[in-house]
Amino acid sequence: MKRITLRFLVIVCMVSQGIWVSSCEDDSGPTGIKVKDPTTDTLDSNLGDGPIDFSQLTDTYGQLAPVANIYDWAHYNVHDPSIFDNGDFFYCYTTDVAYGAQVRPGHNIRRSKNLVEWEFVGWVVGGNNLPVGEISDRAYPPLGLEHIRSNGGEPFDNLWAPYAMKYQDEYRVYYSISSATPRLSAMGLMVSDKPYGPFEERGLVVTSLNNSTRQTNAIDPTVTVADDGSHWFYYGSAWDGIYKIELEPSTGLPKEPGDIGTRVAQRAFTGNSINGNIEGPEIIYNEEFDKYYMFIAYDWLESKYNVRVGRSDNPDGPFFDYLGRNMNEEVDDLPMILAPYRFQGHSGWQGVSHPSVFIDKESKDFYLAHQGRPGADRFFMVLHVRQIHWTEDGWPMVSPERYAAEEETAVAESEIAGNWEQIILGYQVVPGYADEQTSPDFQIAQNLTINADGTLSGASTGTWTYSAPWLTFDLEGESAPFKLKVERGRDWEKSVDETILYTGLNAEGTAFWGKKVD
């Protein structure tokens, strides 16, 4: 695993009430914020020095939220991340957002060596020389902007949900631009020979209009590259579910211009009301199981946001869920591998979705990144990265704790017995969107004792056995025994550097999480 330590990179001369003030530094930009010139991969000569200072990685960040501090944001003010490993750094591209402030459009770029500490690099659109609060045409991709305006709309003050990838020697960022007019949106492609740009717009991929066409909203893009070299583009938010189209690999644009694709996934309904949003698809291939996996975000992004998964033998589907159901049926699919949760002594995390799934090229480990909003204040947005583990029959499950660049060593059977907190990721259907889904529906940790005599008491009762790294529970009330993957990890809630964790799925596809507390 790559390991590095972030050094804060920018000196801000004056910050007051979230307002940036001009500075007298010679190398400052027009806002008074020191401008970076990312022309090499050595932006900070101190990168890689020293251990991680976890005391700096707080749940809230009011003092850093104003845009004057943008080069100190690190993993803060992150929403809808898209991450890939280019061999030197992990690069992260995000929606343009800030807690209590307005940052200019353009898709933020960050990078990291260890997936814990992040360095703010700049923007995809408009480069680094525009004022960070400027909302002007220069901060939007021209073709996307023209689509919005030529159809009578004005763009929102940000770009949404990018997808970033490297193909051969080219870096591609698919952007989303939308408006207050329902479904008046577009996705286009920006390209560069460097991950930090400068980027140029190559063309539009998919557009949508406020009309009666049966199609989803043209935002939230992702691409998967198949073994045979074909490229498949997935997208969608609310409306009519998730769609797919085929791309021309050499250009990254549709094989058939104007193709809006076909639907591959949707939600269930309660009466005439949809059970909630479906958006943010991410597809990744796992060579070990020879399967393509579709990760999808369900529900409202500030509250009940959660992650569902299906899989397919083919890059273009069809995708089936844990219970064997086609994801294009009107059902809510399982498993749900991540949902709002609360361990004891903490306000909890909600809005934990819009998944980015990626592979560390060096270790070959899989990771899932997403935004997390603390229960203390749902408007803070923090980048979370979790390790993905796999069941023996090839289903993904995520760690109950964020990745902390920890050293992974085997857990002995003698370490299992003790007091734990357990979370079972249950779910209550609340049809609707923001107005209806106001509750995060936190899944709350309960006390569990794993006894040395092979029994369980507290939140679950039954028996257990262990053969590293698999902990098997045979629980009262469960239809069959099931296995949980055991690992070492950081206890973020209690600021403990190392504890023992488990994650797994029961026979019905319900996720079980555990954290040893003593």
PDB file of C-alpha atoms in Angstrom, residues 195-463:
ATOM      1  CA  PRO A 195      -4.453  13.837 -14.545  1.00  0.00           C
ATOM      2  CA  TYR A 196      -4.442  17.463 -13.349  1.00  0.00           C
ATOM      3  CA  GLY A 197      -4.951  18.995 -16.804  1.00  0.00           C
ATOM      4  CA  PRO A 198      -5.270  21.276 -18.587  1.00  0.00           C
ATOM      5  CA  PHE A 199      -8.392  19.571 -19.929  1.00  0.00           C
ATOM      6  CA  GLU A 200     -10.187  20.252 -23.197  1.00  0.00           C
ATOM      7  CA  GLU A 201     -13.766  19.356 -24.053  1.00  0.00           C
ATOM      8  CA  ARG A 202     -14.082  16.665 -26.713  1.00  0.00           C
ATOM      9  CA  GLY A 203     -17.844  16.335 -27.037  1.00  0.00           C
ATOM     10  CA  LEU A 204     -21.211  15.572 -25.494  1.00  0.00           C
ATOM     11  CA  VAL A 205     -22.067  11.990 -24.572  1.00  0.00           C
ATOM     12  CA  VAL A 206     -25.730  12.050 -23.509  1.00  0.00           C
ATOM     13  CA  THR A 207     -28.245  14.862 -23.064  1.00  0.00           C
ATOM     14  CA  SER A 208     -31.759  14.924 -21.629  1.00  0.00           C
ATOM     15  CA  LEU A 209     -34.659  17.360 -21.889  1.00  0.00           C
ATOM     16  CA  ASN A 210     -37.759  18.288 -19.943  1.00  0.00           C
ATOM     17  CA  ASN A 211     -40.072  16.297 -22.193  1.00  0.00           C
ATOM     18  CA  SER A 212     -42.035  13.058 -22.317  1.00  0.00           C
ATOM     19  CA  THR A 213     -39.163  10.876 -23.532  1.00  0.00           C
ATOM     20  CA  ARG A 214     -38.852   7.720 -21.427  1.00  0.00           C
ATOM     21  CA  GLN A 215     -35.314   8.259 -20.189  1.00  0.00           C
ATOM     22  CA  THR A 216     -33.502   9.098 -17.003  1.00  0.00           C
ATOM     23  CA  ASN A 217     -31.749  12.349 -16.114  1.00  0.00           C
ATOM     24  CA  ALA A 218     -28.427  12.759 -17.977  1.00  0.00           C
ATOM     25  CA  ILE A 219     -26.100  12.946 -14.966  1.00  0.00           C
ATOM     26  CA  ASP A 220     -23.927  10.568 -12.905  1.00  0.00           C
ATOM     27  CA  PRO A 221     -21.736   8.907 -15.571  1.00  0.00           C
ATOM     28  CA  THR A 222     -19.434   5.914 -15.242  1.00  0.00           C
ATOM     29  CA  VAL A 223     -17.495   3.718 -17.691  1.00  0.00           C
ATOM     30  CA  THR A 224     -16.383   0.116 -17.563  1.00  0.00           C
ATOM     31  CA  VAL A 225     -13.837  -1.357 -19.956  1.00  0.00           C
ATOM     32  CA  ALA A 226     -14.502  -5.007 -20.813  1.00  0.00           C
ATOM     33  CA  ASP A 227     -11.980  -7.771 -21.367  1.00  0.00           C
ATOM     34  CA  ASP A 228     -12.727  -7.625 -25.087  1.00  0.00           C
ATOM     35  CA  GLY A 229     -11.812  -3.920 -25.186  1.00  0.00           C
ATOM     36  CA  SER A 230     -15.369  -2.591 -25.475  1.00  0.00           C
ATOM     37  CA  HIS A 231     -16.338   0.475 -23.412  1.00  0.00           C
ATOM     38  CA  TRP A 232     -19.726   0.701 -21.692  1.00  0.00           C
ATOM     39  CA  PHE A 233     -21.124   3.962 -20.341  1.00  0.00           C
ATOM     40  CA  TYR A 234     -23.699   3.898 -17.532  1.00  0.00           C
ATOM     41  CA  TYR A 235     -25.608   6.863 -16.133  1.00  0.00           C
ATOM     42  CA  GLY A 236     -28.789   8.036 -14.466  1.00  0.00           C
ATOM     43  CA  SER A 237     -30.518   9.664 -11.540  1.00  0.00           C
ATOM     44  CA  ALA A 238     -34.168   9.232 -10.472  1.00  0.00           C
ATOM     45  CA  TRP A 239     -36.765   9.319 -13.231  1.00  0.00           C
ATOM     46  CA  ASP A 240     -36.488   6.028 -15.137  1.00  0.00           C
ATOM     47  CA  GLY A 241     -33.468   4.359 -13.525  1.00  0.00           C
ATOM     48  CA  ILE A 242     -29.969   3.509 -14.775  1.00  0.00           C
ATOM     49  CA  TYR A 243     -29.131   3.360 -18.495  1.00  0.00           C
ATOM     50  CA  LYS A 244     -26.230   2.002 -20.574  1.00  0.00           C
ATOM     51  CA  ILE A 245     -24.757   2.837 -23.981  1.00  0.00           C
ATOM     52  CA  GLU A 246     -21.681   1.615 -25.828  1.00  0.00           C
ATOM     53  CA  LEU A 247     -18.780   3.987 -26.459  1.00  0.00           C
ATOM     54  CA  GLU A 248     -16.169   4.137 -29.196  1.00  0.00           C
ATOM     55  CA  PRO A 249     -12.975   3.359 -27.221  1.00  0.00           C
ATOM     56  CA  SER A 250     -10.712   5.603 -29.285  1.00  0.00           C
ATOM     57  CA  THR A 251     -12.812   8.727 -28.638  1.00  0.00           C
ATOM     58  CA  GLY A 252     -14.715   7.933 -25.449  1.00  0.00           C
ATOM     59  CA  LEU A 253     -17.896   9.149 -27.172  1.00  0.00           C
ATOM     60  CA  PRO A 254     -20.987   7.138 -28.182  1.00  0.00           C
ATOM     61  CA  LYS A 255     -20.639   4.604 -30.968  1.00  0.00           C
ATOM     62  CA  GLU A 256     -24.014   5.801 -32.206  1.00  0.00           C
ATOM     63  CA  PRO A 257     -24.337   9.606 -31.869  1.00  0.00           C
ATOM     64  CA  GLY A 258     -27.564  10.541 -30.116  1.00  0.00           C
ATOM     65  CA  ASP A 259     -27.951   7.120 -28.487  1.00  0.00           C
ATOM     66  CA  ILE A 260     -29.546   7.433 -25.042  1.00  0.00           C
ATOM     67  CA  GLY A 261     -29.185   3.733 -24.314  1.00  0.00           C
ATOM     68  CA  THR A 262     -31.352   1.142 -22.625  1.00  0.00           C
ATOM     69  CA  ARG A 263     -32.345   0.731 -18.994  1.00  0.00           C
ATOM     70  CA  VAL A 264     -30.557  -1.815 -16.782  1.00  0.00           C
ATOM     71  CA  ALA A 265     -31.785  -0.990 -13.253  1.00  0.00           C
ATOM     72  CA  GLN A 266     -34.721   0.637 -11.469  1.00  0.00           C
ATOM     73  CA  ARG A 267     -36.463   0.878  -8.071  1.00  0.00           C
ATOM     74  CA  ALA A 268     -39.561  -0.650  -6.557  1.00  0.00           C
ATOM     75  CA  PHE A 269     -42.792   1.273  -5.973  1.00  0.00           C
ATOM     76  CA  THR A 270     -45.184   1.605  -3.073  1.00  0.00           C
ATOM     77  CA  GLY A 271     -48.522   2.213  -4.725  1.00  0.00           C
ATOM     78  CA  ASN A 272     -47.820   4.892  -7.316  1.00  0.00           C
ATOM     79  CA  SER A 273     -44.816   6.306  -5.431  1.00  0.00           C
ATOM     80  CA  ILE A 274     -41.260   5.255  -6.179  1.00  0.00           C
ATOM     81  CA  ASN A 275     -39.464   3.953  -3.094  1.00  0.00           C
ATOM     82  CA  GLY A 276     -36.697   6.527  -3.489  1.00  0.00           C
ATOM     83  CA  ASN A 277     -33.946   7.726  -5.746  1.00  0.00           C
ATOM     84  CA  ILE A 278     -31.634   5.462  -7.749  1.00  0.00           C
ATOM     85  CA  GLU A 279     -28.442   7.027  -9.138  1.00  0.00           C
ATOM     86  CA  GLY A 280     -24.657   7.079  -9.266  1.00  0.00           C
ATOM     87  CA  PRO A 281     -23.878   3.693 -10.866  1.00  0.00           C
ATOM     88  CA  GLU A 282     -20.337   2.327 -10.717  1.00  0.00           C
ATOM     89  CA  ILE A 283     -19.281  -0.858 -12.525  1.00  0.00           C
ATOM     90  CA  ILE A 284     -16.073  -2.774 -11.862  1.00  0.00           C
ATOM     91  CA  TYR A 285     -14.691  -6.124 -12.946  1.00  0.00           C
ATOM     92  CA  ASN A 286     -13.315  -8.680 -10.499  1.00  0.00           C
ATOM     93  CA  GLU A 287     -11.002 -11.103 -12.270  1.00  0.00           C
ATOM     94  CA  GLU A 288     -11.076 -13.640  -9.426  1.00  0.00           C
ATOM     95  CA  PHE A 289     -14.791 -14.287  -9.898  1.00  0.00           C
ATOM     96  CA  ASP A 290     -14.988 -13.268 -13.576  1.00  0.00           C
ATOM     97  CA  LYS A 291     -17.918 -10.964 -12.804  1.00  0.00           C
ATOM     98  CA  TYR A 292     -18.885  -7.359 -13.435  1.00  0.00           C
ATOM     99  CA  TYR A 293     -20.346  -5.628 -10.385  1.00  0.00           C
ATOM    100  CA  MET A 294     -22.769  -2.713 -10.430  1.00  0.00           C
ATOM    101  CA  PHE A 295     -22.776  -0.543  -7.295  1.00  0.00           C
ATOM    102  CA  ILE A 296     -25.713   1.892  -7.093  1.00  0.00           C
ATOM    103  CA  ALA A 297     -26.798   4.699  -4.752  1.00  0.00           C
ATOM    104  CA  TYR A 298     -30.321   4.553  -3.316  1.00  0.00           C
ATOM    105  CA  ASP A 299     -32.384   7.279  -1.633  1.00  0.00           C
ATOM    106  CA  TRP A 300     -31.868  10.900  -0.634  1.00  0.00           C
ATOM    107  CA  LEU A 301     -28.248  12.087  -0.534  1.00  0.00           C
ATOM    108  CA  GLU A 302     -28.421  14.001   2.773  1.00  0.00           C
ATOM    109  CA  SER A 303     -30.115  11.277   4.786  1.00  0.00           C
ATOM    110  CA  LYS A 304     -30.905   7.655   3.788  1.00  0.00           C
ATOM    111  CA  TYR A 305     -28.293   7.399   1.002  1.00  0.00           C
ATOM    112  CA  ASN A 306     -27.090   3.779   0.815  1.00  0.00           C
ATOM    113  CA  VAL A 307     -25.254   1.374  -1.533  1.00  0.00           C
ATOM    114  CA  ARG A 308     -26.746  -1.642  -3.332  1.00  0.00           C
ATOM    115  CA  VAL A 309     -24.913  -4.168  -5.538  1.00  0.00           C
ATOM    116  CA  GLY A 310     -25.674  -6.551  -8.393  1.00  0.00           C
ATOM    117  CA  ARG A 311     -23.452  -8.561 -10.700  1.00  0.00           C
ATOM    118  CA  SER A 312     -23.303  -9.881 -14.246  1.00  0.00           C
ATOM    119  CA  ASP A 313     -21.275 -12.196 -16.441  1.00  0.00           C
ATOM    120  CA  ASN A 314     -21.118  -9.439 -19.059  1.00  0.00           C
ATOM    121  CA  PRO A 315     -20.047  -5.774 -19.059  1.00  0.00           C
ATOM    122  CA  ASP A 316     -23.418  -4.708 -20.513  1.00  0.00           C
ATOM    123  CA  GLY A 317     -25.573  -6.821 -18.180  1.00  0.00           C
ATOM    124  CA  PRO A 318     -28.112  -7.984 -17.313  1.00  0.00           C
ATOM    125  CA  PHE A 319     -27.241  -7.542 -13.631  1.00  0.00           C
ATOM    126  CA  PHE A 320     -28.742  -9.724 -10.904  1.00  0.00           C
ATOM    127  CA  ASP A 321     -28.925  -9.100  -7.180  1.00  0.00           C
ATOM    128  CA  TYR A 322     -28.064 -11.375  -4.241  1.00  0.00           C
ATOM    129  CA  LEU A 323     -31.444 -13.105  -4.453  1.00  0.00           C
ATOM    130  CA  GLY A 324     -31.130 -13.705  -8.191  1.00  0.00           C
ATOM    131  CA  ARG A 325     -33.508 -10.928  -9.286  1.00  0.00           C
ATOM    132  CA  ASN A 326     -32.868  -8.887 -12.436  1.00  0.00           C
ATOM    133  CA  MET A 327     -32.021  -5.336 -11.335  1.00  0.00           C
ATOM    134  CA  ASN A 328     -34.252  -4.021 -14.119  1.00  0.00           C
ATOM    135  CA  GLU A 329     -37.320  -5.385 -12.330  1.00  0.00           C
ATOM    136  CA  GLU A 330     -39.404  -3.130 -10.069  1.00  0.00           C
ATOM    137  CA  VAL A 331     -37.716  -4.336  -6.875  1.00  0.00           C
ATOM    138  CA  ASP A 332     -35.325  -2.899  -4.300  1.00  0.00           C
ATOM    139  CA  ASP A 333     -32.202  -4.976  -4.756  1.00  0.00           C
ATOM    140  CA  LEU A 334     -29.959  -6.653  -2.202  1.00  0.00           C
ATOM    141  CA  PRO A 335     -27.398  -6.677  -0.759  1.00  0.00           C
ATOM    142  CA  MET A 336     -27.273  -3.259   0.843  1.00  0.00           C
ATOM    143  CA  ILE A 337     -23.593  -3.170   1.811  1.00  0.00           C
ATOM    144  CA  LEU A 338     -23.409   0.375   3.239  1.00  0.00           C
ATOM    145  CA  ALA A 339     -26.070   2.545   4.896  1.00  0.00           C
ATOM    146  CA  PRO A 340     -26.290   5.314   7.523  1.00  0.00           C
ATOM    147  CA  TYR A 341     -24.878   3.936  10.767  1.00  0.00           C
ATOM    148  CA  ARG A 342     -24.033   4.949  14.310  1.00  0.00           C
ATOM    149  CA  PHE A 343     -21.494   3.300  16.565  1.00  0.00           C
ATOM    150  CA  GLN A 344     -21.748   4.110  20.262  1.00  0.00           C
ATOM    151  CA  GLY A 345     -20.359   7.434  21.489  1.00  0.00           C
ATOM    152  CA  HIS A 346     -20.605   9.073  18.066  1.00  0.00           C
ATOM    153  CA  SER A 347     -23.198  11.100  16.138  1.00  0.00           C
ATOM    154  CA  GLY A 348     -23.099   8.629  13.256  1.00  0.00           C
ATOM    155  CA  TRP A 349     -22.680   8.966   9.507  1.00  0.00           C
ATOM    156  CA  GLN A 350     -25.481   9.559   7.027  1.00  0.00           C
ATOM    157  CA  GLY A 351     -25.536  10.216   3.278  1.00  0.00           C
ATOM    158  CA  VAL A 352     -22.968   7.423   2.840  1.00  0.00           C
ATOM    159  CA  SER A 353     -23.278   6.690  -0.859  1.00  0.00           C
ATOM    160  CA  HIS A 354     -22.580   7.695  -4.459  1.00  0.00           C
ATOM    161  CA  PRO A 355     -19.924   4.991  -4.563  1.00  0.00           C
ATOM    162  CA  SER A 356     -16.602   5.173  -6.352  1.00  0.00           C
ATOM    163  CA  VAL A 357     -15.091   1.690  -6.656  1.00  0.00           C
ATOM    164  CA  PHE A 358     -11.453   1.310  -7.642  1.00  0.00           C
ATOM    165  CA  ILE A 359      -8.393  -0.939  -7.413  1.00  0.00           C
ATOM    166  CA  ASP A 360      -4.980  -0.231  -5.933  1.00  0.00           C
ATOM    167  CA  LYS A 361      -2.633  -1.194  -8.778  1.00  0.00           C
ATOM    168  CA  GLU A 362       0.119  -2.228  -6.371  1.00  0.00           C
ATOM    169  CA  SER A 363      -1.789  -4.332  -3.830  1.00  0.00           C
ATOM    170  CA  LYS A 364      -4.715  -5.302  -6.103  1.00  0.00           C
ATOM    171  CA  ASP A 365      -7.042  -4.449  -3.217  1.00  0.00           C
ATOM    172  CA  PHE A 366     -10.521  -3.069  -3.955  1.00  0.00           C
ATOM    173  CA  TYR A 367     -11.838   0.099  -2.299  1.00  0.00           C
ATOM    174  CA  LEU A 368     -15.117   1.965  -2.095  1.00  0.00           C
ATOM    175  CA  ALA A 369     -15.088   5.748  -1.652  1.00  0.00           C
ATOM    176  CA  HIS A 370     -18.115   7.892  -0.858  1.00  0.00           C
ATOM    177  CA  GLN A 371     -19.203  11.037   0.923  1.00  0.00           C
ATOM    178  CA  GLY A 372     -20.075  10.854   4.604  1.00  0.00           C
ATOM    179  CA  ARG A 373     -22.196  13.426   6.434  1.00  0.00           C
ATOM    180  CA  PRO A 374     -21.835  13.446  10.248  1.00  0.00           C
ATOM    181  CA  GLY A 375     -24.984  13.100  12.296  1.00  0.00           C
ATOM    182  CA  ALA A 376     -23.892  16.228  14.177  1.00  0.00           C
ATOM    183  CA  ASP A 377     -24.452  18.337  11.036  1.00  0.00           C
ATOM    184  CA  ARG A 378     -25.546  16.746   7.776  1.00  0.00           C
ATOM    185  CA  PHE A 379     -24.163  19.577   5.644  1.00  0.00           C
ATOM    186  CA  PHE A 380     -20.524  18.700   6.298  1.00  0.00           C
ATOM    187  CA  MET A 381     -19.185  16.391   3.553  1.00  0.00           C
ATOM    188  CA  VAL A 382     -16.171  14.187   4.285  1.00  0.00           C
ATOM    189  CA  LEU A 383     -14.468  11.735   1.946  1.00  0.00           C
ATOM    190  CA  HIS A 384     -14.638   8.166   3.276  1.00  0.00           C
ATOM    191  CA  VAL A 385     -12.621   5.297   1.812  1.00  0.00           C
ATOM    192  CA  ARG A 386     -13.357   1.693   2.842  1.00  0.00           C
ATOM    193  CA  GLN A 387     -11.769  -1.594   1.927  1.00  0.00           C
ATOM    194  CA  ILE A 388     -13.928  -4.014  -0.013  1.00  0.00           C
ATOM    195  CA  HIS A 389     -13.735  -7.675   0.948  1.00  0.00           C
ATOM    196  CA  TRP A 390     -15.349 -10.532  -0.930  1.00  0.00           C
ATOM    197  CA  THR A 391     -17.419 -13.463   0.223  1.00  0.00           C
ATOM    198  CA  GLU A 392     -16.219 -16.884  -0.842  1.00  0.00           C
ATOM    199  CA  ASP A 393     -18.909 -16.977  -3.521  1.00  0.00           C
ATOM    200  CA  GLY A 394     -18.033 -13.562  -4.892  1.00  0.00           C
ATOM    201  CA  TRP A 395     -20.161 -10.834  -3.298  1.00  0.00           C
ATOM    202  CA  PRO A 396     -18.633  -7.558  -2.075  1.00  0.00           C
ATOM    203  CA  MET A 397     -18.853  -6.404   1.527  1.00  0.00           C
ATOM    204  CA  VAL A 398     -17.257  -3.278   2.971  1.00  0.00           C
ATOM    205  CA  SER A 399     -15.380  -2.637   6.176  1.00  0.00           C
ATOM    206  CA  PRO A 400     -17.437  -1.046   8.961  1.00  0.00           C
ATOM    207  CA  GLU A 401     -14.618   1.438   9.513  1.00  0.00           C
ATOM    208  CA  ARG A 402     -12.798   3.807   7.170  1.00  0.00           C
ATOM    209  CA  TYR A 403      -9.440   2.786   5.817  1.00  0.00           C
ATOM    210  CA  ALA A 404      -6.512   4.138   7.866  1.00  0.00           C
ATOM    211  CA  ALA A 405      -3.476   2.789   5.958  1.00  0.00           C
ATOM    212  CA  GLU A 406      -3.160   0.206   8.716  1.00  0.00           C
ATOM    213  CA  GLU A 407      -0.795  -2.745   8.596  1.00  0.00           C
ATOM    214  CA  GLU A 408      -2.842  -5.882   8.049  1.00  0.00           C
ATOM    215  CA  THR A 409      -1.757  -8.932  10.078  1.00  0.00           C
ATOM    216  CA  ALA A 410      -3.577 -12.149  10.842  1.00  0.00           C
ATOM    217  CA  VAL A 411      -6.025 -12.190  13.752  1.00  0.00           C
ATOM    218  CA  ALA A 412      -5.635 -15.173  16.107  1.00  0.00           C
ATOM    219  CA  GLU A 413      -8.615 -17.063  17.500  1.00  0.00           C
ATOM    220  CA  SER A 414      -7.586 -16.029  21.018  1.00  0.00           C
ATOM    221  CA  GLU A 415      -8.238 -12.384  20.061  1.00  0.00           C
ATOM    222  CA  ILE A 416     -11.862 -12.912  19.024  1.00  0.00           C
ATOM    223  CA  ALA A 417     -13.513 -13.351  22.407  1.00  0.00           C
ATOM    224  CA  GLY A 418     -14.554 -10.133  24.132  1.00  0.00           C
ATOM    225  CA  ASN A 419     -17.025  -7.261  24.004  1.00  0.00           C
ATOM    226  CA  TRP A 420     -18.093  -5.968  20.624  1.00  0.00           C
ATOM    227  CA  GLU A 421     -20.476  -3.490  19.048  1.00  0.00           C
ATOM    228  CA  GLN A 422     -22.566  -4.988  16.256  1.00  0.00           C
ATOM    229  CA  ILE A 423     -24.561  -3.227  13.539  1.00  0.00           C
ATOM    230  CA  ILE A 424     -27.070  -5.054  11.354  1.00  0.00           C
ATOM    231  CA  LEU A 425     -27.843  -3.000   8.259  1.00  0.00           C
ATOM    232  CA  GLY A 426     -31.628  -3.049   8.267  1.00  0.00           C
ATOM    233  CA  TYR A 427     -33.794  -0.820   6.106  1.00  0.00           C
ATOM    234  CA  GLN A 428     -37.203   0.830   6.200  1.00  0.00           C
ATOM    235  CA  VAL A 429     -38.841   1.883   2.929  1.00  0.00           C
ATOM    236  CA  VAL A 430     -39.785   5.576   2.861  1.00  0.00           C
ATOM    237  CA  PRO A 431     -41.055   6.424  -0.642  1.00  0.00           C
ATOM    238  CA  GLY A 432     -40.039   9.812  -1.994  1.00  0.00           C
ATOM    239  CA  TYR A 433     -37.069  12.156  -1.994  1.00  0.00           C
ATOM    240  CA  ALA A 434     -35.799  15.076   0.108  1.00  0.00           C
ATOM    241  CA  ASP A 435     -39.164  16.123   1.532  1.00  0.00           C
ATOM    242  CA  GLU A 436     -40.100  12.607   2.606  1.00  0.00           C
ATOM    243  CA  GLN A 437     -36.731  11.084   3.505  1.00  0.00           C
ATOM    244  CA  THR A 438     -35.770  13.478   6.284  1.00  0.00           C
ATOM    245  CA  SER A 439     -34.656  10.744   8.698  1.00  0.00           C
ATOM    246  CA  PRO A 440     -31.273   9.085   8.087  1.00  0.00           C
ATOM    247  CA  ASP A 441     -32.649   5.820   9.495  1.00  0.00           C
ATOM    248  CA  PHE A 442     -29.385   5.250  11.347  1.00  0.00           C
ATOM    249  CA  GLN A 443     -28.530   1.615  11.935  1.00  0.00           C
ATOM    250  CA  ILE A 444     -27.519   1.606  15.596  1.00  0.00           C
ATOM    251  CA  ALA A 445     -24.744  -0.452  17.187  1.00  0.00           C
ATOM    252  CA  GLN A 446     -25.786  -2.916  19.875  1.00  0.00           C
ATOM    253  CA  ASN A 447     -23.643  -4.669  22.468  1.00  0.00           C
ATOM    254  CA  LEU A 448     -22.520  -8.177  21.574  1.00  0.00           C
ATOM    255  CA  THR A 449     -20.367 -10.525  23.651  1.00  0.00           C
ATOM    256  CA  ILE A 450     -18.366 -13.184  21.865  1.00  0.00           C
ATOM    257  CA  ASN A 451     -17.712 -15.655  24.651  1.00  0.00           C
ATOM    258  CA  ALA A 452     -14.598 -17.806  24.874  1.00  0.00           C
ATOM    259  CA  ASP A 453     -16.786 -20.936  25.205  1.00  0.00           C
ATOM    260  CA  GLY A 454     -18.046 -20.544  21.626  1.00  0.00           C
ATOM    261  CA  THR A 455     -21.347 -18.847  22.429  1.00  0.00           C
ATOM    262  CA  LEU A 456     -22.740 -15.405  21.662  1.00  0.00           C
ATOM    263  CA  SER A 457     -24.842 -13.192  23.913  1.00  0.00           C
ATOM    264  CA  GLY A 458     -26.366  -9.747  23.734  1.00  0.00           C
ATOM    265  CA  ALA A 459     -27.416  -8.364  20.347  1.00  0.00           C
ATOM    266  CA  SER A 460     -27.232 -11.854  18.812  1.00  0.00           C
ATOM    267  CA  THR A 461     -27.422 -15.266  20.395  1.00  0.00           C
ATOM    268  CA  GLY A 462     -26.033 -18.506  19.056  1.00  0.00           C
ATOM    269  CA  THR A 463     -22.592 -19.998  18.529  1.00  0.00           C
TER     270      THR A 463
END
